[in-house]
PDB file of C-alpha atoms in Angstrom:
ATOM      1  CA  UNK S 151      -4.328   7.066  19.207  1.00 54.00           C
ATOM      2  CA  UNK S 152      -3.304   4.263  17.234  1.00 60.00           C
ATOM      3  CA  UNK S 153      -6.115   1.646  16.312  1.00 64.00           C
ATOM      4  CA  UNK S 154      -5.509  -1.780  17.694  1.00 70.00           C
ATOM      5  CA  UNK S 155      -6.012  -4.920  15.681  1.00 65.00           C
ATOM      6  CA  UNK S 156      -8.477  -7.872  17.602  1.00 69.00           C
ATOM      7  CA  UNK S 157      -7.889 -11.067  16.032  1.00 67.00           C
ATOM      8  CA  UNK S 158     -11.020 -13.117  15.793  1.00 67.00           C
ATOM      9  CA  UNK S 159     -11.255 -16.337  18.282  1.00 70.00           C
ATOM     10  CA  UNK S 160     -11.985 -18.819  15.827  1.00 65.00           C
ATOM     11  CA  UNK S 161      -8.361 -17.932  14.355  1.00 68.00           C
ATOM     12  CA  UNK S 162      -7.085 -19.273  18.289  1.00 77.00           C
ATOM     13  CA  UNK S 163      -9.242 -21.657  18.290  1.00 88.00           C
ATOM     14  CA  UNK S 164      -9.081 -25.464  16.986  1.00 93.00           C
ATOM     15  CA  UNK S 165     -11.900 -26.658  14.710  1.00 93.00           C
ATOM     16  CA  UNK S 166     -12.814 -29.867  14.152  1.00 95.00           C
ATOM     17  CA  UNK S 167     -14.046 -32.094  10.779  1.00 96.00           C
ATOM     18  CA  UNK S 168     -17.767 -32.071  12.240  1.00 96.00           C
ATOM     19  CA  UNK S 169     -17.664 -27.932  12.858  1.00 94.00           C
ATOM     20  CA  UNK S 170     -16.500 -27.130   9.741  1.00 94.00           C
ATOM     21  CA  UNK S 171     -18.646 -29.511   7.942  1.00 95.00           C
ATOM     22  CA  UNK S 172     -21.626 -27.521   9.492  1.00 94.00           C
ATOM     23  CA  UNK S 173     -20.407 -24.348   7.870  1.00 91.00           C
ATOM     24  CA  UNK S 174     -21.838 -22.591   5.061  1.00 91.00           C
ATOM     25  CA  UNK S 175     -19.953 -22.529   1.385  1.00 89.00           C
ATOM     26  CA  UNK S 176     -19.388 -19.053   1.783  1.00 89.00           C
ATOM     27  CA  UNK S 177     -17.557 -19.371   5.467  1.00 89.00           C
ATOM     28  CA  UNK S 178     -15.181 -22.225   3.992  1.00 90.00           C
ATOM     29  CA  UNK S 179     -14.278 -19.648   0.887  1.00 88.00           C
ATOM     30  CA  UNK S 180     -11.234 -18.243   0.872  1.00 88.00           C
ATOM     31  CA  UNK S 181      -9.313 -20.247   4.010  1.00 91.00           C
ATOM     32  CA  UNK S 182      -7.642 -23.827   4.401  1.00 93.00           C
ATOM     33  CA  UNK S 183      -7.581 -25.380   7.968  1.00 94.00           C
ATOM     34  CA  UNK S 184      -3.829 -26.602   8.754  1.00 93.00           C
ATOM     35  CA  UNK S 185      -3.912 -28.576  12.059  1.00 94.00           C
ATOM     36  CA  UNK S 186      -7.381 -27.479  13.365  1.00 95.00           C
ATOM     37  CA  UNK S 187      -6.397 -24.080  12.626  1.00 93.00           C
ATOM     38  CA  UNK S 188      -8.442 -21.680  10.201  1.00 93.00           C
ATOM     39  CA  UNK S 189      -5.487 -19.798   7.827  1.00 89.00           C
ATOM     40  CA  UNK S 190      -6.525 -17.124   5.668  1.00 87.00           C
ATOM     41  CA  UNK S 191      -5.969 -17.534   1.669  1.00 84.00           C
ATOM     42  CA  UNK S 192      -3.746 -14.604   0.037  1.00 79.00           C
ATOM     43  CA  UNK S 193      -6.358 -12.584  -2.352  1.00 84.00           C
ATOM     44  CA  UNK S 194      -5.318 -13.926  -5.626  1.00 88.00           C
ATOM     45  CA  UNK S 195      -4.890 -11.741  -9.395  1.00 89.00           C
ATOM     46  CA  UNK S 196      -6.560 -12.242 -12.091  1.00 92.00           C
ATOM     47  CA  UNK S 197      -3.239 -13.594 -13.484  1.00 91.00           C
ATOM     48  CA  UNK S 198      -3.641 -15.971 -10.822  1.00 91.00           C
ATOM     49  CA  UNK S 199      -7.127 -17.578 -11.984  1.00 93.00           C
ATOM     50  CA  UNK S 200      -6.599 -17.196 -15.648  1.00 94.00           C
ATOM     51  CA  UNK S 201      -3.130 -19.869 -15.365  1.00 94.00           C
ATOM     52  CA  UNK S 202      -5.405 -21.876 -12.888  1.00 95.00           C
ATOM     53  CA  UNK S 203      -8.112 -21.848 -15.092  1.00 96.00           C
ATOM     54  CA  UNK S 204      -6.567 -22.129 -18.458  1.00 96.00           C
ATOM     55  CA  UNK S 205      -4.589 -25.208 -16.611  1.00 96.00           C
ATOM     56  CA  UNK S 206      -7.625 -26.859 -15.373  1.00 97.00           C
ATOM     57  CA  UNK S 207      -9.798 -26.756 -19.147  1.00 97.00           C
ATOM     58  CA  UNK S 208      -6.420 -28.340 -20.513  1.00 97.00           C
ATOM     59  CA  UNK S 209      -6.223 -31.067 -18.028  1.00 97.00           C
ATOM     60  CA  UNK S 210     -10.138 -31.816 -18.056  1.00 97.00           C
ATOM     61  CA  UNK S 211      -9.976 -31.846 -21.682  1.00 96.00           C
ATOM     62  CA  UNK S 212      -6.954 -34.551 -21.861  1.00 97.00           C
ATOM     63  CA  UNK S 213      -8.399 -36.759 -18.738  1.00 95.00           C
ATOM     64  CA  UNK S 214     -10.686 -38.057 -20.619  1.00 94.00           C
ATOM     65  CA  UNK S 215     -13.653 -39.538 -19.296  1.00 97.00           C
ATOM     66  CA  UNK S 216     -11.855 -41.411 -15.946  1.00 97.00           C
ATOM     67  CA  UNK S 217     -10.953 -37.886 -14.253  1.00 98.00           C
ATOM     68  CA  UNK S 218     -12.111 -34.442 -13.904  1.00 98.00           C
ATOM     69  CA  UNK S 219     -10.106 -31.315 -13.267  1.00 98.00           C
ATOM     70  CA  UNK S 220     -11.362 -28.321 -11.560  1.00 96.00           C
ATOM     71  CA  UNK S 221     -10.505 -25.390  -9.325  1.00 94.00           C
ATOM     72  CA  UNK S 222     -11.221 -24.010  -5.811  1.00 84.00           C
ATOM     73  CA  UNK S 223     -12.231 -26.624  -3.536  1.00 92.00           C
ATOM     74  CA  UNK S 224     -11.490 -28.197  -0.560  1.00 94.00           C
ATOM     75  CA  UNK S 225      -9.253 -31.981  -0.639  1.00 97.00           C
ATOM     76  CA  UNK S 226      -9.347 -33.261   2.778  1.00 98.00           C
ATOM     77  CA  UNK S 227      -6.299 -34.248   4.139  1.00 98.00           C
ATOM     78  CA  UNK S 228      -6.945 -35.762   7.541  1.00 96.00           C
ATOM     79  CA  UNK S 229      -9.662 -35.252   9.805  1.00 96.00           C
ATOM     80  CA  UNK S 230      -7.895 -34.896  13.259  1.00 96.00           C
ATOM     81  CA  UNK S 231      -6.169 -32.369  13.552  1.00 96.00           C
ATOM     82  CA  UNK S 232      -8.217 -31.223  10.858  1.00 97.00           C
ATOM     83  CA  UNK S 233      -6.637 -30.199   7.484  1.00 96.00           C
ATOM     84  CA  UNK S 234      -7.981 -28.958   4.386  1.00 96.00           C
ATOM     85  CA  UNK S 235      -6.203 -27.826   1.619  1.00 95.00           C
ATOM     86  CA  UNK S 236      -8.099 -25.619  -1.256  1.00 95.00           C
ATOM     87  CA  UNK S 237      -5.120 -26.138  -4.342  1.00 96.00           C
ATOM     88  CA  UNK S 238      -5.711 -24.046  -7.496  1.00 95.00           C
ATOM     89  CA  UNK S 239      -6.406 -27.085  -9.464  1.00 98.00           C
ATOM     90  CA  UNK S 240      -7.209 -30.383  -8.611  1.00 98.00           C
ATOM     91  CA  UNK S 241      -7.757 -33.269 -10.953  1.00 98.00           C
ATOM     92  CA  UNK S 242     -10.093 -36.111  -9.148  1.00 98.00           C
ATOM     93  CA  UNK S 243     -11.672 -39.252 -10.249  1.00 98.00           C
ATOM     94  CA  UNK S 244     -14.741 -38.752 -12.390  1.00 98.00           C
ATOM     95  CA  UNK S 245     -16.765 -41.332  -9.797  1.00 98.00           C
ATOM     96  CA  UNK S 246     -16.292 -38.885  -6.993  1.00 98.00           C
ATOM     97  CA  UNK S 247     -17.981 -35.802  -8.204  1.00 97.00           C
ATOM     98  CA  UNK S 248     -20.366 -36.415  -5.709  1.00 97.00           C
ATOM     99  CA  UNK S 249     -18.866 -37.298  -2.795  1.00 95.00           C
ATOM    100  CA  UNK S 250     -17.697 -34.622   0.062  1.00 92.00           C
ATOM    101  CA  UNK S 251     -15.500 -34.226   1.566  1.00 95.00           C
ATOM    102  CA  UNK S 252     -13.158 -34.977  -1.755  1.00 97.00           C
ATOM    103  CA  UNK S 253     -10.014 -37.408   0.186  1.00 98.00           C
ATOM    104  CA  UNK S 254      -6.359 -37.713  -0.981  1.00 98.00           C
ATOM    105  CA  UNK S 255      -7.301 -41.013  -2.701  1.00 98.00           C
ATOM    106  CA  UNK S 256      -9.851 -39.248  -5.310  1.00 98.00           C
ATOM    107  CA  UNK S 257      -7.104 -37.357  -6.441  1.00 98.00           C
ATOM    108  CA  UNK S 258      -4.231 -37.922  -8.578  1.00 98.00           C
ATOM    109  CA  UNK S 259      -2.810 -34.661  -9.190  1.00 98.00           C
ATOM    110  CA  UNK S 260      -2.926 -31.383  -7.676  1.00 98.00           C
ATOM    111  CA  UNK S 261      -1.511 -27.473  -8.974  1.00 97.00           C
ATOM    112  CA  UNK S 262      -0.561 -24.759  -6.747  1.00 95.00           C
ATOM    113  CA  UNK S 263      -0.482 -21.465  -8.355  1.00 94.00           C
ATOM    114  CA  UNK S 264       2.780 -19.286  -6.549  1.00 92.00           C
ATOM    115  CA  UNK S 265       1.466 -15.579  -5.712  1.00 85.00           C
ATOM    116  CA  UNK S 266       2.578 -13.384  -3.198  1.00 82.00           C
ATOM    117  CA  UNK S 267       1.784 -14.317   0.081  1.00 79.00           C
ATOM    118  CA  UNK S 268       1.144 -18.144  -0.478  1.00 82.00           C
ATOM    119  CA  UNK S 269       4.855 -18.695  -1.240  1.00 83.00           C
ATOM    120  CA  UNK S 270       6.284 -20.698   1.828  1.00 82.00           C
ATOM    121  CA  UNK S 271       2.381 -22.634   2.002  1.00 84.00           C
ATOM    122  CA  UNK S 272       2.735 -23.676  -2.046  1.00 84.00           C
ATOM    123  CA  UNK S 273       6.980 -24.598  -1.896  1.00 85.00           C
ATOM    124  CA  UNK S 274       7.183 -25.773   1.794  1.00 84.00           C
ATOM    125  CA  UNK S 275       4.156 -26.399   3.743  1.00 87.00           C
ATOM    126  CA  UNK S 276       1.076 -28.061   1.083  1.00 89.00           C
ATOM    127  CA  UNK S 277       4.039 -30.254  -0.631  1.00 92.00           C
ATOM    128  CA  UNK S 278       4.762 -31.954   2.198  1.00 94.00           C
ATOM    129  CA  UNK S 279       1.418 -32.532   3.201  1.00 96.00           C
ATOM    130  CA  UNK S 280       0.227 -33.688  -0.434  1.00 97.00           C
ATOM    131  CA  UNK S 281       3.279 -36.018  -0.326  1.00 97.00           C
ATOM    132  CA  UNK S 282       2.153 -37.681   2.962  1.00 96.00           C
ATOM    133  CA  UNK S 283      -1.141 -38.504   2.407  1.00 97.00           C
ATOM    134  CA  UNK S 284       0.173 -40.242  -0.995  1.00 97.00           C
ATOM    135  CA  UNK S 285      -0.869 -37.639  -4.048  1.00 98.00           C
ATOM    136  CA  UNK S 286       0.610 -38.981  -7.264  1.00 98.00           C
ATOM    137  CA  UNK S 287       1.594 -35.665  -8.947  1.00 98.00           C
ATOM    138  CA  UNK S 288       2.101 -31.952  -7.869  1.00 97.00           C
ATOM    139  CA  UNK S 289       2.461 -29.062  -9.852  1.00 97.00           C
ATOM    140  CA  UNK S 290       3.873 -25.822  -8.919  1.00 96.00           C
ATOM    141  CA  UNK S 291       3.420 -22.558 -11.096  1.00 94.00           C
ATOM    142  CA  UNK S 292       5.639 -19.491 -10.221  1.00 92.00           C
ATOM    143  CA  UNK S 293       4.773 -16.389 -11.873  1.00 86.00           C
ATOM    144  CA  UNK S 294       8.120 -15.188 -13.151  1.00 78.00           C
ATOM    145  CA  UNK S 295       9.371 -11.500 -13.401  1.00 78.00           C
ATOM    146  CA  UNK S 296       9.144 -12.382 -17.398  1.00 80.00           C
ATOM    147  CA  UNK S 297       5.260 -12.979 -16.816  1.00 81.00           C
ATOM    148  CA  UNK S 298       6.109 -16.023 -18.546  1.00 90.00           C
ATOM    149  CA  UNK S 299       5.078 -18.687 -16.042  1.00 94.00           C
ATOM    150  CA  UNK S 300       8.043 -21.300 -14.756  1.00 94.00           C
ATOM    151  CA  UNK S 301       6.160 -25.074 -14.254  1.00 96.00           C
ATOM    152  CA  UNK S 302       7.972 -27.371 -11.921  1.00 96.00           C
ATOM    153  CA  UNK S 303       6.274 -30.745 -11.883  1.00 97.00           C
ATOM    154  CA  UNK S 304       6.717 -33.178  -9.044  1.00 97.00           C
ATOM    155  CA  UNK S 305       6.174 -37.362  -9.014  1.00 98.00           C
ATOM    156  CA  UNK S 306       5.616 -39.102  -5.442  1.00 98.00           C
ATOM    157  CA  UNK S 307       7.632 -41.697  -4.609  1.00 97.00           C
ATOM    158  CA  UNK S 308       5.295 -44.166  -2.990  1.00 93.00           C
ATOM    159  CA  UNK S 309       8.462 -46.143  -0.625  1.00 95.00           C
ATOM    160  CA  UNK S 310       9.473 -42.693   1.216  1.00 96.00           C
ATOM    161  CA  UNK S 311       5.791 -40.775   0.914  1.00 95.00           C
ATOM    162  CA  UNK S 312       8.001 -37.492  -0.791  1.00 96.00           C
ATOM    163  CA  UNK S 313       8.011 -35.505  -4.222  1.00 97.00           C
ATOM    164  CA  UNK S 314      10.925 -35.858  -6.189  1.00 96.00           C
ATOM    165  CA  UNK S 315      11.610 -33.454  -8.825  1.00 95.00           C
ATOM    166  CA  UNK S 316      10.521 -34.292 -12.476  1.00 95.00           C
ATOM    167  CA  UNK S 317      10.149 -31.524 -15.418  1.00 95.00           C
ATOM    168  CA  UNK S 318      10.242 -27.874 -15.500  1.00 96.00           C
ATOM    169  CA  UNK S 319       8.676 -26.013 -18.034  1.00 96.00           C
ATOM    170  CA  UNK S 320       9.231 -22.652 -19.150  1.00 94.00           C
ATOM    171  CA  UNK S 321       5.387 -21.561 -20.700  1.00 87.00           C
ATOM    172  CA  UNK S 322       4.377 -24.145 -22.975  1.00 92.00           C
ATOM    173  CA  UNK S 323       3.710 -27.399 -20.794  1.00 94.00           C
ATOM    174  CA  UNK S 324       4.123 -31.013 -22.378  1.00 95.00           C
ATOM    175  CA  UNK S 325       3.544 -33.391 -19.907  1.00 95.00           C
ATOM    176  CA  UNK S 326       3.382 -36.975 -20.357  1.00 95.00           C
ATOM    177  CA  UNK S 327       1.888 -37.741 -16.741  1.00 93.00           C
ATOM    178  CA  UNK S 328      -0.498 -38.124 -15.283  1.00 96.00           C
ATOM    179  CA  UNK S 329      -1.530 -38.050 -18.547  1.00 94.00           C
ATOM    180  CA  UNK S 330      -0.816 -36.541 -21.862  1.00 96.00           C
ATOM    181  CA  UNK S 331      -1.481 -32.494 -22.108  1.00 96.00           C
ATOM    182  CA  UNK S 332      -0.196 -29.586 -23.879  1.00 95.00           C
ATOM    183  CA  UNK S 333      -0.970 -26.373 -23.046  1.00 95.00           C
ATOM    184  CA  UNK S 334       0.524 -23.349 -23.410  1.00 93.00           C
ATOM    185  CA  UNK S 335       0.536 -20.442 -20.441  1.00 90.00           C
ATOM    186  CA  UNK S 336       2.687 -18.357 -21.883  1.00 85.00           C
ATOM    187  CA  UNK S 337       0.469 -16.281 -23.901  1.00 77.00           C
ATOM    188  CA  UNK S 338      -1.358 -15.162 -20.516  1.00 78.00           C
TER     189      UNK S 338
END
């Protein structure tokens, strides 16, 4: 007899900003909330958090002391339906460290890292979103056959609230915006 799979209700079931703000850090780990709705995050490599990582030191570093850059937590995008987004790296006013939930307008650039199973979220569904709710900069990372990572870099355009396409980078990244950084991800 074959074993039959039993989602969970709370994946049926629409939460809102006040339930989810009562959960515990380790509940929120690992899922985003798209429309009231709790998604599950791929498992990522360790490929995957070494780029993020590597990424976020390199943009902290060259933020200076205006903006920090960090990985792993939740930006909020709205509150009804709820939607929260967890990006790979997110690079937020210094000011805000403290405040939760961190909003679109504490952040001026977010990074999506590609990996299996987060591909149509990271090139469809989260650049949309971050484009609505007015996010200067996006960043996507695909990790290539080569294992050299591809960076495609994206710059809102504030009169129609969409991306349009700016550099790509092959490896090495020298960006000029948000603000100045060179870092190479090559080598990982």
């Amino acid at each position: 007899m074959a074993a039959e799979m039993v989602t969970p209700a709370w994946m049926h079931t629409q939460i809102s900003a006040e339930e989810y703000d009562s959960w515990s850090e380790e509940q929120c780990a690992g899922i985003e909330i798209a429309d009231g709705l709790v998604t599950v995050s791929p498992n990522t490599s360790k490929r995957h958090n070494r780029l993020a990582r590597i990424l976020a030191n390199a943009l902290d570093s060259a933020a200076g002391p205006d903006w920090n850059a960090d990985t792993d937590f939740d930006v909020r995008l709205q509150d009804v339906p709820l939607t929260n987004r967890r990006p790979d790296v997110i690079v937020y006013r210094a000011d805000t460290i403290d405040l939760t939930p961190t909003r679109p307008e504490h952040v001026i650039l977010v990074v999506e890292v590609v990996s299996p199973g987060s591909e149509t979220t990271d090139r469809i569904a989260t650049v949309d979103q971050y484009a609505r709710v007015g996010i200067p900069f996006y960043w996507r990372i695909e990790q290539a056959s080569t294992g050299v990572p591809i960076v495609h870099m994206y710059v809102l355009d504030p009169a129609t609230r969409a991306y349009r396409e700016g550099e790509v980078f092959t490896g090495a990244i020298k960006a000029a915006a948000p603000f100045s950084v060179t870092v190479d991800l090559g080598a990982v």
